[in-house]
């Protein structure tokens, strides 16, 4: 190919948004020529590389949009440290069928038992399977909802929070909610009920959720919706973080 043809091809590939083909076509041409392969295997290899790269970029965009505090996979979780946690159940949840069925997951256990890590791992698995995810702490979510209501943009925020196939609400129960905050959170969970999946982590058993929501009626109605189609992860045990910290200290 001459220089004019090269420039024209590069321009076409940029317009078609095929950056991997642009980057690889010369190298793959040389390789296929060396292997005595025709134009169809050459083209097939280029398109396959483009698709692999495109999927990787899409996963990266979904992870960024999810706003994870840190990307953590289930591969790095030490299931032996939390004997109460059902590893088979967690790995089955990582297949994301429950999200397709619009079911919920609730992870319960004391502080430090790895609930957030499991939530992040399941969120990452969902991103890798092409599902939009959003991660937020309960306190931050309630703060955003109250602020949006005060600024008359609550409907817009609710719409944003309804969009993800999976909404992860972390650390419910760490801070008691105001009456307004509790009602707004209940409203959002109700809107997502049987439309999309919600994953909640909490340091409180269900019978103590009234302390967070301040109303038995509201707590009962919320639990009715959350637990209608739910997988519950029991994560009672010694602090996972403390155990990990001890291991690190012993290594040094």
XYZ file of C-alpha atoms in Angstrom, residues 8-245:
238
model
C -7.208 6.918 3.654
C -7.565 3.535 5.348
C -6.544 5.024 8.705
C -9.139 7.770 8.261
C -11.884 5.244 7.399
C -11.019 3.024 10.377
C -11.103 6.019 12.738
C -14.522 7.057 11.402
C -15.793 3.485 11.824
C -14.339 3.464 15.369
C -12.125 0.424 14.764
C -8.957 1.410 16.671
C -7.738 -2.166 17.151
C -7.969 -2.919 13.418
C -6.048 0.312 12.768
C -3.363 -0.671 15.244
C -3.086 -4.322 14.165
C -3.775 -4.567 10.414
C -0.141 -4.289 9.230
C 1.242 -6.662 11.869
C -1.513 -9.232 11.231
C -0.993 -8.931 7.459
C 2.693 -9.796 7.864
C 1.850 -12.671 10.210
C -0.813 -14.156 7.898
C 1.533 -13.810 4.913
C 4.271 -15.641 6.849
C 1.754 -18.381 7.703
C 0.499 -18.485 4.101
C -3.068 -17.664 5.191
C -5.552 -15.984 2.857
C -7.620 -12.822 3.236
C -10.552 -14.477 5.080
C -8.463 -15.784 8.058
C -6.666 -12.398 8.065
C -9.931 -10.462 8.223
C -11.381 -12.896 10.781
C -8.363 -12.447 13.062
C -8.577 -8.644 12.829
C -12.295 -8.567 13.634
C -11.818 -10.967 16.536
C -9.096 -8.733 18.018
C -11.380 -5.700 17.612
C -14.263 -7.456 19.383
C -12.054 -8.624 22.284
C -10.670 -5.101 22.704
C -14.129 -3.533 22.448
C -15.513 -5.836 25.154
C -12.544 -4.985 27.407
C -13.171 -1.251 26.936
C -16.892 -1.699 27.639
C -16.126 -3.574 30.874
C -13.734 -0.787 31.901
C -16.446 1.823 31.229
C -19.006 -0.137 33.265
C -16.552 -0.461 36.175
C -15.872 3.292 36.053
C -19.612 4.085 35.910
C -20.259 1.792 38.905
C -18.142 4.099 41.124
C -16.615 1.270 43.135
C -14.382 2.644 45.929
C -11.868 -0.015 44.814
C -12.246 -2.871 42.312
C -12.164 -6.150 44.253
C -12.766 -9.599 42.837
C -14.073 -12.702 44.566
C -10.788 -14.407 43.628
C -9.007 -12.340 46.281
C -11.516 -13.147 49.053
C -10.434 -15.676 51.680
C -13.593 -17.750 52.137
C -11.905 -19.864 54.853
C -11.742 -16.773 57.082
C -15.558 -16.541 57.284
C -16.793 -20.071 57.976
C -20.457 -18.954 58.131
C -20.370 -17.745 54.500
C -21.591 -20.222 51.894
C -18.892 -20.107 49.171
C -20.965 -22.170 46.706
C -23.858 -19.722 47.093
C -21.573 -16.716 46.477
C -20.002 -18.266 43.367
C -23.462 -19.076 42.028
C -24.491 -15.439 42.618
C -21.398 -14.362 40.629
C -23.019 -15.992 37.569
C -25.567 -13.129 37.816
C -28.731 -15.145 37.137
C -30.341 -13.457 40.152
C -29.856 -10.055 38.498
C -31.520 -11.263 35.316
C -34.413 -12.502 37.510
C -34.554 -9.114 39.326
C -33.923 -10.646 42.744
C -32.055 -9.139 45.700
C -29.099 -10.044 47.896
C -28.580 -9.007 51.523
C -25.220 -9.570 53.247
C -25.478 -9.478 57.045
C -22.687 -9.577 59.593
C -20.601 -7.561 62.042
C -18.203 -4.876 60.893
C -15.060 -6.162 59.210
C -16.367 -9.546 58.035
C -15.874 -8.785 54.333
C -19.408 -7.774 53.321
C -18.193 -4.869 51.188
C -15.562 -7.072 49.526
C -18.230 -9.629 48.579
C -20.529 -6.842 47.332
C -17.706 -5.384 45.224
C -16.849 -8.842 43.878
C -20.445 -9.487 42.824
C -20.640 -5.988 41.335
C -17.455 -6.588 39.338
C -18.809 -9.941 38.096
C -21.967 -8.148 36.910
C -19.904 -5.513 35.051
C -17.914 -8.288 33.350
C -21.177 -9.859 32.198
C -22.329 -6.654 30.575
C -24.688 -5.407 33.302
C -24.772 -1.777 34.484
C -23.989 -1.452 38.208
C -23.928 1.407 40.743
C -22.236 1.263 44.150
C -22.988 3.738 46.954
C -23.044 3.750 50.746
C -26.437 4.065 52.451
C -25.364 7.337 54.111
C -24.210 8.887 50.811
C -27.343 7.715 48.989
C -29.685 9.186 51.604
C -27.684 12.435 51.612
C -27.991 12.647 47.798
C -31.730 11.901 47.910
C -32.412 14.594 50.533
C -30.273 17.133 48.669
C -32.045 16.330 45.391
C -35.460 16.706 47.030
C -34.466 20.100 48.505
C -33.207 21.238 45.088
C -36.323 19.933 43.293
C -34.419 17.367 41.196
C -35.483 14.245 43.098
C -37.250 12.677 40.100
C -34.081 12.968 38.015
C -31.944 11.337 40.723
C -34.492 8.555 41.266
C -34.412 7.890 37.519
C -30.606 7.654 37.637
C -30.770 5.209 40.554
C -33.384 3.090 38.771
C -31.200 2.718 35.655
C -28.582 0.198 36.916
C -29.530 -3.474 36.737
C -27.763 -3.791 40.097
C -27.706 -1.132 42.802
C -25.343 -1.902 45.704
C -26.202 -0.059 48.930
C -23.319 -0.549 51.359
C -23.202 -0.098 55.146
C -26.916 0.179 55.917
C -27.319 0.459 59.672
C -24.075 2.236 60.528
C -25.910 5.553 60.894
C -29.558 6.033 61.982
C -31.584 7.753 59.270
C -33.765 10.825 59.634
C -37.487 10.343 59.031
C -37.151 11.999 55.606
C -34.050 9.969 54.728
C -35.726 6.698 55.722
C -38.828 7.520 53.655
C -36.781 8.486 50.568
C -34.686 5.311 50.780
C -37.850 3.228 51.168
C -39.349 4.953 48.127
C -36.290 4.143 45.997
C -36.239 0.476 47.081
C -39.973 0.272 46.319
C -39.424 1.735 42.850
C -36.725 -0.866 42.109
C -38.836 -3.739 43.512
C -39.279 -6.444 40.841
C -37.795 -4.074 38.227
C -34.082 -4.338 39.076
C -31.822 -5.974 41.668
C -30.580 -4.404 44.880
C -27.697 -5.683 47.011
C -27.565 -4.388 50.579
C -24.855 -4.918 53.177
C -25.691 -4.328 56.836
C -23.993 -4.819 60.181
C -27.423 -5.238 61.825
C -29.685 -8.299 61.925
C -33.167 -7.669 60.487
C -34.769 -7.324 63.926
C -32.576 -4.263 64.590
C -33.276 -2.440 61.315
C -36.031 -0.461 63.063
C -33.217 1.358 64.909
C -31.979 2.645 61.538
C -35.358 3.472 59.982
C -37.039 4.681 63.165
C -40.418 3.148 62.292
C -41.601 -0.444 62.606
C -44.182 0.056 59.873
C -41.638 1.440 57.389
C -39.047 -1.223 58.278
C -41.630 -3.996 57.846
C -42.724 -2.670 54.451
C -39.108 -2.310 53.311
C -38.198 -5.856 54.380
C -41.324 -7.200 52.661
C -40.062 -5.823 49.349
C -36.406 -6.686 49.829
C -36.937 -10.241 51.049
C -39.681 -11.287 48.610
C -37.040 -12.646 46.186
C -33.770 -12.673 48.133
C -30.539 -14.523 48.810
C -29.200 -13.836 52.295
C -25.462 -14.085 52.944
C -24.728 -14.761 56.623
C -21.286 -13.362 57.392
C -20.956 -13.714 61.140
C -17.502 -14.432 62.462
C -14.229 -12.842 63.484
C -13.313 -9.649 61.642
C -12.071 -10.536 58.149
C -10.042 -7.306 58.014
C -8.397 -8.136 61.346
C -7.486 -11.605 60.068
C -6.026 -10.165 56.836
C -4.078 -7.609 58.868
